[in-house]
Coordinates of C-alpha atoms in Angstrom, one line a residue:
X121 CA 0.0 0.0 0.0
X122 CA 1.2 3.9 -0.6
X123 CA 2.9 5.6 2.3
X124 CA 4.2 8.8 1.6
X125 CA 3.0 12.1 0.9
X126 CA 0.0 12.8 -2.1
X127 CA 0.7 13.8 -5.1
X128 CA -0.3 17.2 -6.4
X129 CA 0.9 16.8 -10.1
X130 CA -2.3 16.5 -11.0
X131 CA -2.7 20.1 -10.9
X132 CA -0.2 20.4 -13.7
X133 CA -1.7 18.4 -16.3
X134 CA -3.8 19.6 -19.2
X135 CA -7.6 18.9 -20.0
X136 CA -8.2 17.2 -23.2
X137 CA -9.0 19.2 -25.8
X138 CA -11.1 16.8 -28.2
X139 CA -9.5 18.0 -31.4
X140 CA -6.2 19.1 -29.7
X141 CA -4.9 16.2 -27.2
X142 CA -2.5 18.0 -24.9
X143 CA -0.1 15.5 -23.1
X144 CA 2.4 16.0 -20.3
X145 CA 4.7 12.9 -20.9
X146 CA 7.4 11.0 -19.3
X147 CA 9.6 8.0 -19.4
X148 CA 9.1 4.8 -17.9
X149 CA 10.8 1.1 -17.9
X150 CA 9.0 -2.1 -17.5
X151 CA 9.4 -3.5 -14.0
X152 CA 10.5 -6.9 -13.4
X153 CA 7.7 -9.3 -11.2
X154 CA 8.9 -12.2 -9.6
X155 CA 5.8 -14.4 -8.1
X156 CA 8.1 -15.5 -5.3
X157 CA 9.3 -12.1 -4.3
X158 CA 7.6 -11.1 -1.1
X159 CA 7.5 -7.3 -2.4
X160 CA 6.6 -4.8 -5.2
X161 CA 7.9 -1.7 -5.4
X162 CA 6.5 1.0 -8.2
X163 CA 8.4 4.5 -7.8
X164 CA 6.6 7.9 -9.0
X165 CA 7.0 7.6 -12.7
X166 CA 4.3 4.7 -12.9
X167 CA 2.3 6.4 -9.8
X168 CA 2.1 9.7 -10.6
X169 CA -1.5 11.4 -11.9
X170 CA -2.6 7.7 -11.9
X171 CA -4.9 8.7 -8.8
X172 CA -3.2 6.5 -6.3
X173 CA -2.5 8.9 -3.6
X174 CA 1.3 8.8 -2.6
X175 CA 4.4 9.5 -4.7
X176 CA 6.3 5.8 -3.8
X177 CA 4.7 2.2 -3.5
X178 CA 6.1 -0.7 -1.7
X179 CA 3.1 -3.5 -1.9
X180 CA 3.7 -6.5 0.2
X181 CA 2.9 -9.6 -2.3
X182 CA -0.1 -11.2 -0.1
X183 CA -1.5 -14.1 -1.4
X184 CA -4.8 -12.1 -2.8
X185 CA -1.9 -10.1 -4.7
X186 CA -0.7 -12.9 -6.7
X187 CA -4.3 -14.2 -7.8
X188 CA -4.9 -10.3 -9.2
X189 CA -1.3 -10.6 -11.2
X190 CA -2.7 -14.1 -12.2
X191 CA -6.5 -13.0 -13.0
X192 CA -5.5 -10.3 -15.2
X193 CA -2.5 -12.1 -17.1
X194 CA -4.1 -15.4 -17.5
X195 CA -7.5 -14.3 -17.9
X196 CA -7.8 -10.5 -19.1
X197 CA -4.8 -10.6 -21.4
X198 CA -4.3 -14.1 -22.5
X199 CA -8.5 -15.3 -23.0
X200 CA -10.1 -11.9 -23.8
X201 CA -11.9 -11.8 -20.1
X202 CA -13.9 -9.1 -19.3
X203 CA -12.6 -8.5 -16.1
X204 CA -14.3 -6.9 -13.1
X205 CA -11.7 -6.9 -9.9
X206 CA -14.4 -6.3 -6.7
X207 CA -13.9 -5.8 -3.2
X208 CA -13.8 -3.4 0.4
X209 CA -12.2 -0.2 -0.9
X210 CA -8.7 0.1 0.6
X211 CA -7.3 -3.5 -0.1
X212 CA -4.9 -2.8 -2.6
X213 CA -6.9 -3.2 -5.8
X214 CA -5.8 0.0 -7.8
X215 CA -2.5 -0.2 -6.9
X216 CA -2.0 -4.0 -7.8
X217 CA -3.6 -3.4 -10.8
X218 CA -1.0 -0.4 -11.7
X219 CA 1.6 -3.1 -10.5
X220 CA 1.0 -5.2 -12.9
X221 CA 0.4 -2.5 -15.7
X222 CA 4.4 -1.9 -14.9
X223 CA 5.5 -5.2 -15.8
X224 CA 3.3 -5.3 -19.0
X225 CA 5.9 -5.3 -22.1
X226 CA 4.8 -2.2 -23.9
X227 CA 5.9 -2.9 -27.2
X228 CA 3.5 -5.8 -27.3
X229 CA 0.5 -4.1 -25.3
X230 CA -0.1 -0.5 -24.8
X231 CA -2.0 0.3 -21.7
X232 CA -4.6 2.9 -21.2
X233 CA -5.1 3.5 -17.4
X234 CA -8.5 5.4 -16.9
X235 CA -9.4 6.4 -13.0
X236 CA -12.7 7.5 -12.5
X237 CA -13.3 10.3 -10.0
X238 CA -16.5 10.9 -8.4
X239 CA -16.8 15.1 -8.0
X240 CA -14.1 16.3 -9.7
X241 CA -12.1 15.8 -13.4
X242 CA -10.9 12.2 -14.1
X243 CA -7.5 11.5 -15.2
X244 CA -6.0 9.3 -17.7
X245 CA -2.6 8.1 -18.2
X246 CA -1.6 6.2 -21.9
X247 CA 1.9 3.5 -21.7
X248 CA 3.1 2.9 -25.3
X249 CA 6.8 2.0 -25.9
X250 CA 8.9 3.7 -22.8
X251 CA 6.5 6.6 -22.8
X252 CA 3.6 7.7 -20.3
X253 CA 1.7 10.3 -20.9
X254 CA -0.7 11.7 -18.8
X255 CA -4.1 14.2 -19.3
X256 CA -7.4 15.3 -17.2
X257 CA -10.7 14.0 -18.6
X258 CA -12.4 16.9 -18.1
X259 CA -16.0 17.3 -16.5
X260 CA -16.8 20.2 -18.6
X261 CA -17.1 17.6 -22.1
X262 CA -18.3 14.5 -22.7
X263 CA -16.3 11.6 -21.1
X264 CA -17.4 9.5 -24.9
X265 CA -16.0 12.1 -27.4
X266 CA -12.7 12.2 -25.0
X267 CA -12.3 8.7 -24.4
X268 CA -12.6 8.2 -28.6
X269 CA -10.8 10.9 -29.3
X270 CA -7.7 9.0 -26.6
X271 CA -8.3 5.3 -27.7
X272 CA -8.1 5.9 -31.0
X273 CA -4.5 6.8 -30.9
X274 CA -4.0 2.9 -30.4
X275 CA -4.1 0.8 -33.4
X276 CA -2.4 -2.6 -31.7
X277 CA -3.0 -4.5 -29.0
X278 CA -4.5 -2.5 -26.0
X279 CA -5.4 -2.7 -22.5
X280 CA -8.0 -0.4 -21.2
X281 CA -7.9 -0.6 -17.3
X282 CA -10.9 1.9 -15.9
X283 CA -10.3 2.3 -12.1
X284 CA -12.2 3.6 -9.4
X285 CA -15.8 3.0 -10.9
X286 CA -18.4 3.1 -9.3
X287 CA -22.3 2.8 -10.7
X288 CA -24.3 5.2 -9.4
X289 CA -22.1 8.0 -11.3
X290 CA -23.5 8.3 -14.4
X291 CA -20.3 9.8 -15.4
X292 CA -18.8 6.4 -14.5
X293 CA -21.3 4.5 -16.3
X294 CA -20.8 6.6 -19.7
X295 CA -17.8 5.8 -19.7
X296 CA -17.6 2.1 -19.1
X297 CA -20.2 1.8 -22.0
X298 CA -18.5 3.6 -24.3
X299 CA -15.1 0.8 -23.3
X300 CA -16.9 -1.8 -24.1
X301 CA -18.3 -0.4 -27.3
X302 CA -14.7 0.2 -28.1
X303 CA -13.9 -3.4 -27.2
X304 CA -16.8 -4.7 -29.6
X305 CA -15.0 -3.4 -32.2
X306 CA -12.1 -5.2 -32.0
X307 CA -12.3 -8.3 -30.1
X308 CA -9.2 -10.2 -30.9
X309 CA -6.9 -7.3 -29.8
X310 CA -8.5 -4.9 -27.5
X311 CA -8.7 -5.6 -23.5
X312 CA -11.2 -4.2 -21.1
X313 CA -10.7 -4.3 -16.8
X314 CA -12.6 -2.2 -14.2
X315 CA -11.2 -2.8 -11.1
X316 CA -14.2 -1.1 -8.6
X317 CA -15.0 0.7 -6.1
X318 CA -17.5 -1.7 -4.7
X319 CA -17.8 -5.2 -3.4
X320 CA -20.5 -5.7 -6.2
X321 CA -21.1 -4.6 -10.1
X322 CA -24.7 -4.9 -9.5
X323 CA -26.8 -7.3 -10.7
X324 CA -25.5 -9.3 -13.4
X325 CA -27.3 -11.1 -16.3
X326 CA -26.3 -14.6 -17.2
X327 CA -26.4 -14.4 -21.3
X328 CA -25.1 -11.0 -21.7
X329 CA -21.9 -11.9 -19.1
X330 CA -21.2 -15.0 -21.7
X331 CA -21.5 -12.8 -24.6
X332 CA -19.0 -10.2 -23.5
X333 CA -17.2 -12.9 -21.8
X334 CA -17.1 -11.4 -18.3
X335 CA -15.7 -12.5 -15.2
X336 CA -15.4 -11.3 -11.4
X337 CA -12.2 -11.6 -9.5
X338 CA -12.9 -11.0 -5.6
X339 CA -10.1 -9.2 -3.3
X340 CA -10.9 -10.1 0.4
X341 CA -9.6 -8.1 3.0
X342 CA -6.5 -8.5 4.9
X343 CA -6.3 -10.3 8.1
X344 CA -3.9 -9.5 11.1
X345 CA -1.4 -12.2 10.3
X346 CA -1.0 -10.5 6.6
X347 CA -0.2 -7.5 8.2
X348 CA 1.9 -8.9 10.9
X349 CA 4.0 -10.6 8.3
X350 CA 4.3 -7.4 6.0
X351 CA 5.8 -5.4 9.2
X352 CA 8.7 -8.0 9.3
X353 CA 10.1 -6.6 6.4
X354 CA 12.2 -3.8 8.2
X355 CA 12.2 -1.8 4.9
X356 CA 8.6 -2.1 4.7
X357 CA 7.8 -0.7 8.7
X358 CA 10.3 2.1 8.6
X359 CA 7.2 3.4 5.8
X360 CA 4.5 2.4 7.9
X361 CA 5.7 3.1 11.4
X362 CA 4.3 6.7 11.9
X363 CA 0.8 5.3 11.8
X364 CA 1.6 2.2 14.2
X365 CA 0.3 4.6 17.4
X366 CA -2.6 2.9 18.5
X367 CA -0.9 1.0 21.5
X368 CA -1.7 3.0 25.1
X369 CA 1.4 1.1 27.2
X370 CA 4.1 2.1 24.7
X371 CA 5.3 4.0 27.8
X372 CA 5.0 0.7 29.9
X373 CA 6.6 -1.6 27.6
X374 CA 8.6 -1.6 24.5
X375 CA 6.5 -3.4 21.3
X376 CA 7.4 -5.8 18.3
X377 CA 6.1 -4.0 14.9
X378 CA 4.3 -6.8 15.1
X379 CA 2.6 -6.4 18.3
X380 CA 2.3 -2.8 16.9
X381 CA 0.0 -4.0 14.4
X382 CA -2.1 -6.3 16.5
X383 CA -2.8 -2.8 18.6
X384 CA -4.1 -0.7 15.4
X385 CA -5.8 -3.6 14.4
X386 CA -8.2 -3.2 16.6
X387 CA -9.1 -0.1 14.7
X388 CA -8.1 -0.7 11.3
X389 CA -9.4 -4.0 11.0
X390 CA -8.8 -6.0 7.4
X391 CA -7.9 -2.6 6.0
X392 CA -4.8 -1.9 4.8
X393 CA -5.6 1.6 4.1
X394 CA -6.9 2.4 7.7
X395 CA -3.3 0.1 9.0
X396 CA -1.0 2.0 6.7
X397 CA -2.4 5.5 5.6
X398 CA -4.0 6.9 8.7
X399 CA -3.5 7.4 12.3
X400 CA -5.5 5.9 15.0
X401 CA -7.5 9.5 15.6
X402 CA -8.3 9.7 11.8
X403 CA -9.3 5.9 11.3
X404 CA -11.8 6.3 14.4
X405 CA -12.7 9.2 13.1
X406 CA -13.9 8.3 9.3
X407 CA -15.6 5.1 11.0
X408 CA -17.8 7.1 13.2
X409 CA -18.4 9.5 10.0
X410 CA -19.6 6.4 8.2
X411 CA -21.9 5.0 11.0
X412 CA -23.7 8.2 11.4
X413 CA -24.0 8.0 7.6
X414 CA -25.3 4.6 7.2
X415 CA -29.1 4.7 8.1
X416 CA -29.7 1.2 8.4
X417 CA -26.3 -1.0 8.6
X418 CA -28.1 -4.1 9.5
X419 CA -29.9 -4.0 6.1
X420 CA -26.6 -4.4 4.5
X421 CA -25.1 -6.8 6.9
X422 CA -27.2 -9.6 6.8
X423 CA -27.7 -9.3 2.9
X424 CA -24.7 -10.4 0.9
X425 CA -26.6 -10.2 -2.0
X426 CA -27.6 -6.0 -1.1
X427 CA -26.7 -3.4 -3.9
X428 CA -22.9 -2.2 -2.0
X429 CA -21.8 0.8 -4.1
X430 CA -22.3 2.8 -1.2
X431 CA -18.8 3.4 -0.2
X432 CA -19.7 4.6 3.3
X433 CA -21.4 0.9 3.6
X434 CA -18.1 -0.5 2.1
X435 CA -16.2 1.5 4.1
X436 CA -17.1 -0.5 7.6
X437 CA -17.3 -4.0 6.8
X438 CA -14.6 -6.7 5.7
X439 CA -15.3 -9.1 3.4
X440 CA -14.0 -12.4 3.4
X441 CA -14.4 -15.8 1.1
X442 CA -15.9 -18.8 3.1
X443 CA -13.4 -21.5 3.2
X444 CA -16.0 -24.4 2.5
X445 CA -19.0 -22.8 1.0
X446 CA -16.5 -20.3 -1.2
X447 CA -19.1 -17.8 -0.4
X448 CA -18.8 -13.9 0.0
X449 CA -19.0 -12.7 4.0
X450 CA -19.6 -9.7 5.2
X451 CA -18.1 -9.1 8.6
X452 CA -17.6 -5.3 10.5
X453 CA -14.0 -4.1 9.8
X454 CA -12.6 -3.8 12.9
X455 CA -13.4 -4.7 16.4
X456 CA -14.1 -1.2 17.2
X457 CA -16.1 -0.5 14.4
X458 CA -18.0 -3.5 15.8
X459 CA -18.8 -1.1 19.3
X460 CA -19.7 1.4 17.6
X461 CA -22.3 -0.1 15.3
X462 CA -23.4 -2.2 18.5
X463 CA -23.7 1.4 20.2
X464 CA -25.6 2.5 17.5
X465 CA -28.0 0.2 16.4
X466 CA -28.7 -1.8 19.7
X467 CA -29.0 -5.1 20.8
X468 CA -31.3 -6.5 18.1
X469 CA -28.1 -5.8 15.4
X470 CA -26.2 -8.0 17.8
X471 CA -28.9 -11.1 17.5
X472 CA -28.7 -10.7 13.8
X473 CA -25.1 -10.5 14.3
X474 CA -24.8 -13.7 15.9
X475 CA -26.7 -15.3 13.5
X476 CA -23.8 -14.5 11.1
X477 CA -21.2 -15.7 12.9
X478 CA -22.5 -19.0 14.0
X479 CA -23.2 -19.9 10.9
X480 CA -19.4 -19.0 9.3
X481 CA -17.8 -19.7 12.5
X482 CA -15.7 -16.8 12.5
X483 CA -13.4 -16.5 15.3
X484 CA -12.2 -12.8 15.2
X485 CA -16.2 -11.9 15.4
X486 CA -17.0 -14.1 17.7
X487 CA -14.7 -12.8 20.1
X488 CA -16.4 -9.5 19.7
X489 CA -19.8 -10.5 20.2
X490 CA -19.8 -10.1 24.1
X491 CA -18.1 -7.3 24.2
X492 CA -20.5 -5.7 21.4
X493 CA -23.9 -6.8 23.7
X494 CA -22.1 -5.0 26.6
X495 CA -22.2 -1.8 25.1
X496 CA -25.4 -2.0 22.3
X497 CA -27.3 -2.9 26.2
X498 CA -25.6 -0.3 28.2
X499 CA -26.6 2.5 25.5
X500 CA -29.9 0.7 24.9
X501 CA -31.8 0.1 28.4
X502 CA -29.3 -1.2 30.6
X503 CA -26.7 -4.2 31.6
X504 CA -27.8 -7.2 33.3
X505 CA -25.4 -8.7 35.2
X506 CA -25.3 -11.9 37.6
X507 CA -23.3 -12.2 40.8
X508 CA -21.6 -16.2 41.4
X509 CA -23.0 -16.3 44.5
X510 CA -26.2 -16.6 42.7
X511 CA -28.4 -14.0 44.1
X512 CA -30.8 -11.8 42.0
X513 CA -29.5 -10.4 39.1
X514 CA -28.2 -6.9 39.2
X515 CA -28.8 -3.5 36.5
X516 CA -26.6 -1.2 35.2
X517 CA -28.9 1.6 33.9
X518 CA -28.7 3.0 30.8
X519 CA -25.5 4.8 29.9
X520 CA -26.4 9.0 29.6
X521 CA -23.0 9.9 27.7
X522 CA -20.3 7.8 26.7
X523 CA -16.9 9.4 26.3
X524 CA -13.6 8.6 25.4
X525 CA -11.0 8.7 27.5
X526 CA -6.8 8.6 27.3
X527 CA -3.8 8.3 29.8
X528 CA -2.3 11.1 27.8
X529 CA -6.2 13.6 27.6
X530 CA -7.8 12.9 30.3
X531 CA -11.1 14.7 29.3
X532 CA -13.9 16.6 31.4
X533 CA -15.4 14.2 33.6
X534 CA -19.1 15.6 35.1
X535 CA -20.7 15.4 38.2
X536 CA -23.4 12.7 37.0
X537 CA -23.0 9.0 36.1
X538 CA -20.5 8.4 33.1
X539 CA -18.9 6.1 30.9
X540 CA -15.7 6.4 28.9
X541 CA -14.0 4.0 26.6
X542 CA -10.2 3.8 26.0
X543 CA -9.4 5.6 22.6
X544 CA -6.2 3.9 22.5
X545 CA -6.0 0.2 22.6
X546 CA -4.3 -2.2 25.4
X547 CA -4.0 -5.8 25.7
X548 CA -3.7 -6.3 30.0
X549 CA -6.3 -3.6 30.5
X550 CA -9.6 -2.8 30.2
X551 CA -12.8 -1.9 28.2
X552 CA -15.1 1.0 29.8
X553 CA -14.8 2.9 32.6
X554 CA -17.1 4.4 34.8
X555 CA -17.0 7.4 37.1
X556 CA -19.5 8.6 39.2
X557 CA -17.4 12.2 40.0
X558 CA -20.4 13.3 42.9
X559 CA -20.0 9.7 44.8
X560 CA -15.9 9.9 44.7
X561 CA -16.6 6.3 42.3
X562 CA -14.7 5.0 40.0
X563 CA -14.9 1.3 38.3
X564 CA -13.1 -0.2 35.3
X565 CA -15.0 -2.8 33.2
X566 CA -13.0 -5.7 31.7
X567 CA -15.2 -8.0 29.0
X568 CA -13.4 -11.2 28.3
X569 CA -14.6 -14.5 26.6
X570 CA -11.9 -16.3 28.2
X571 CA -12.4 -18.5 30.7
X572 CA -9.4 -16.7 32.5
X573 CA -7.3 -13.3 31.9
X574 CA -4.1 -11.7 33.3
X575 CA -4.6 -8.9 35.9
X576 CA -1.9 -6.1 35.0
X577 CA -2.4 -3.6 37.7
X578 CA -0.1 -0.6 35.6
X579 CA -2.8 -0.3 33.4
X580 CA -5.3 0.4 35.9
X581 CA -2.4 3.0 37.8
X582 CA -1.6 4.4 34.9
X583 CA -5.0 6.0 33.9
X584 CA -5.5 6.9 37.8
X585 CA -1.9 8.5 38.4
X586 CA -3.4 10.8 34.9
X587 CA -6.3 11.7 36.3
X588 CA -5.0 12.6 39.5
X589 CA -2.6 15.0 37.6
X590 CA -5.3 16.6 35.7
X591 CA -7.3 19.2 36.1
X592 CA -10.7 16.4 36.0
X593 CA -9.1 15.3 39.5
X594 CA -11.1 14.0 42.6
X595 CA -10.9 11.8 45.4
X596 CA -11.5 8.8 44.3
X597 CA -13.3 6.8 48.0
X598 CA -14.1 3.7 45.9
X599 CA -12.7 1.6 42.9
X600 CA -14.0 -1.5 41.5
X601 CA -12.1 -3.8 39.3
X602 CA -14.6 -6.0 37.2
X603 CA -14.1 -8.4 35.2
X604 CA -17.5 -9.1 32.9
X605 CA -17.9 -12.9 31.4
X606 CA -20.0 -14.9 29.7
X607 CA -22.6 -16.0 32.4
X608 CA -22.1 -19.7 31.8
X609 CA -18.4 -19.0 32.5
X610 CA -18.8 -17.4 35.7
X611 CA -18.0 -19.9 37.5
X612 CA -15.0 -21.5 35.9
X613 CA -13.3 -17.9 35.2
X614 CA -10.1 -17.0 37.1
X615 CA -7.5 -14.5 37.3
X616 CA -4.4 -15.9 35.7
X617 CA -1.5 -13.8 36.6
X618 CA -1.1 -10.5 38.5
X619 CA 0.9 -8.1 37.6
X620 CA 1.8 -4.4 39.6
X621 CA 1.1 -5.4 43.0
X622 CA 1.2 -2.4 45.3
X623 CA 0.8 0.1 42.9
X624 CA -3.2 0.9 44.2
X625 CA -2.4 0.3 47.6
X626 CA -3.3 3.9 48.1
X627 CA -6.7 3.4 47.4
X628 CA -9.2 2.2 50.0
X629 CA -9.3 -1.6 50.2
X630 CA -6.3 -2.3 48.0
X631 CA -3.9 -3.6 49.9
X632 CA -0.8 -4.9 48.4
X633 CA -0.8 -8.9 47.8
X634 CA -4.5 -9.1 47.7
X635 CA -5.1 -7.4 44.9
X636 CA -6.5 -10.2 43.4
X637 CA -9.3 -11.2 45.8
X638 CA -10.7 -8.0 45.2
X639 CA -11.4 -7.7 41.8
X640 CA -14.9 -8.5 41.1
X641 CA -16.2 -11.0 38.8
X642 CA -19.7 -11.0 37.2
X643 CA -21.4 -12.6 34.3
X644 CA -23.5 -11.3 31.4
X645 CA -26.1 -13.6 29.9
X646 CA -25.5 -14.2 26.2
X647 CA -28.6 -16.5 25.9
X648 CA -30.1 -13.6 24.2
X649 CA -28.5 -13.6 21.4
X650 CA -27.2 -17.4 20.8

């Protein structure tokens, strides 16, 4: 995926002139691709103006990288395919695509790489020879007479690659039906791609997709050991590294750039562009701007089959290939996005969720699922909880405000009932926190599925010790430890190691040594929703 800065040479090209085509052109060699190379790297003269925003690429060569080389060599070149490459946007469809356009002998196929904007002027870049030249499609004229007036240049064999489509732009759409016109024309030497925005072209029809010879190619997203592997490469991290900041101990303890990763993947989720491109602030950010877009996510959730050229919708789910049924699956993106939809929608979205995952057997979701009924109850009616000792069951109301909440920001805490969650991520600490300023409370909330889980006190301290240093400070005259469980693990569950001892011995209660026969262990019923 691209790491450095965007490109602005954009701004330089011309707009076509349909009876004057003014090009800005440059030179570029073909690049060499070896399928057992664990890297691709494209410098600026084959990314430049090709919309891909960043100046350098260094691709890791995942597995779903290698079946794109293969789809479009074996398939799109060599049988006359019509190829549509789907998938989540962010998983590196564009820029393997452009990858492979590099290693594409020029003197046997020219190459004419369309991307498709949705509100402003599209560009186009044409590979002939060891030339590239580059021009804006401007809005102002028709996208047909510019296209013609482009492909016509051609007279061998071509590829036409039109990226970034998407089909509710009618600009879009023009454009891919004026390609394939151009394809009719000349079957036996003219290639047609659209690598898409979208995790679906639509509905297809079965006789006019054997006529034109069209076939999908599905990009799933990533998973965490992809990503883990990719940050091996030292090269390959020292791009990438800025954006590894979602870990809220790197104070505590130093971190692997692999156990980096495993922190903003609680965020980023199976997106490469969320892992690699943005910071922990801006990937929360745009997933929240994307829930309070979506008016009913569940819709699209349980429907595979649902119209997804929404990129918003797109934006917040993974999608993944079932290993036995080879089915598409639609799962939320990250396990954050997941508490935030759960916030959101409410404890019915969970139910349906549940559904999902029990019948794909997804681990990664189902791992989520308590943690997502904790909070879709707590901002919708209330938590019920159950004490081991078995006496009635206990409610937490209804959440008023729920806040986030930092080591490094500790924000303004009010006098009334509140609940923050941790906007970084930890592994040894906890989930929600709850501070009750006018009654001097304070209790941290740790959801596990596990039947048992470390207790590392310097989490807990190090949150406190901020707080107390802030200008939110209060005396704190009770703090609770809980540790939340599925209710047919109450029982069973137990407190692995401990961690820290001491460290909130100067709280009331906490006496050093005994930390862990005070932490307080509840269950939440997941019956509801299983």
């Amino acid at each position: 995926m691209p790491h450095a800065a965007p490109s602005n040479s954009i701004g330089s090209l011309q707009s076509v002139d349909v009876g004057n085509l003014k090009w800005k052109t440059a030179s570029v060699a073909v690049r060499i691709y070896n399928p057992t190379d664990a890297f691709f790297n494209l410098d600026s003269d084959y990314v430049a103006d090709s919309g891909v925003t960043a100046s350098t690429l260094m691709l890791y060569c995942r597995p779903a990288f290698k079946r794109q080389f293969e789809f479009l060599q074996n398939h799109v070149l060599d049988q006359d395919v019509f190829g549509w490459i789907l998938g989540p946007p962010g998983t590196g469809k564009s820029t393997t695509a452009l990858a492979f356009v590099s290693t594409i002998p020029k003197m046997v196929w020219s190459v004419t790489w369309i991307h498709m904007n949705r509100l402003w002027d599209s560009t186009c870049l044409q590979f002939e020879a060891d030339k590239k030249k580059a021009i804006v499609l401007s809005k102002k004229h028709s996208i047909e007479r510019q296209l013609e007036a482009i492909l016509k240049r051609v007279s061998k064999k071509h590829l036409v690659i039109i990226d970034g489509y998407a089909a509710p732009v009618k600009r879009h759409i023009d454009a891919l039906e004026y390609c394939m016109y151009w394809r009719s024309k000349d079957r036996a030497n003219r290639r047609l791609c659209v690598v898409c925005s979208m995790v679906s072209r639509g509905k297809s029809r079965i006789t006019e997709d054997l006529l034109n010879n069209i076939k999908e190619h599905f990009v799933e997203s990533w998973c965490l050991e992809e990503f883990q592997t990719a940050v091996e490469n030292k090269q390959f991290y020292a791009y990438v590294a800025h954006n590894m900041d979602a870990s809220n101990d790197d104070h505590l303890v130093p971190h692997t750039p692999t156990q980096l990763v495993e922190s903003k993947f609680h965020f980023a989720g199976g997106s490469p562009r969320f892992m690699f491109q943005f910071n922990t602030d801006s990937v929360m950010e745009l997933i929240v701007a994307s829930i309070t877009a979506v008016s009913n996510a569940r819709r699209y959730f349980l429907n595979t089959n649902e119209d997804s050229s929404d990129n918003v919708i797109n934006g917040i789910f993974s999608w993944h290939i079932a290993p036995t049924t080879g089915e598409k699956v639609i799962f939320i993106i990250s396990q954050y996005a997941a508490i935030q939809l759960a916030m959101n929608e409410g404890p019915e979205f969970v139910k349906k969720i549940a559904t999902v995952v029990e019948k794909y057997s997804n681990l990664l979701m189902d791992r989520s699922l308590l943690e997502m009924w904790f909070f879709a109850s707590l901002c919708n009616g209330g938590v019920i909880i159950h004490n081991s000792n078995g006496l009635e069951p206990e409610k937490w109301p209804q959440a008023r405000i729920i806040h986030s909440i930092d080591s490094k920001q500790i924000p303004v805490i009010p006098d009334f009932p509140t609940w923050f969650i941790p906007s970084k991520w930890n592994q040894g600490g906890y989930d929600a926190v709850f501070c009750h300023k006018a009654q001097n409370h304070i209790s941290f909330v740790q959801v596990t599925h596990s039947n048992m889980h470390s207790f590392r006190i310097e989490y807990f301290y190090n949150l406190l010790k901020a707080l107390s240093e802030s200008q939110s400070a209060f005396e704190i005259k009770k703090l609770d430890i809980i540790f939340l469980v599925d209710t047919e693990k109450l029982q069973e569950f137990c407190i692995s190691t401990v961690t820290g001892e001491g460290l909130l011995s100067a709280f009331p209660g906490w006496r050093k040594g005994h930390e862990r026969e005070n932490v307080k262990i509840y269950g939440i019923s997941t019956v509801h929703f299983l």
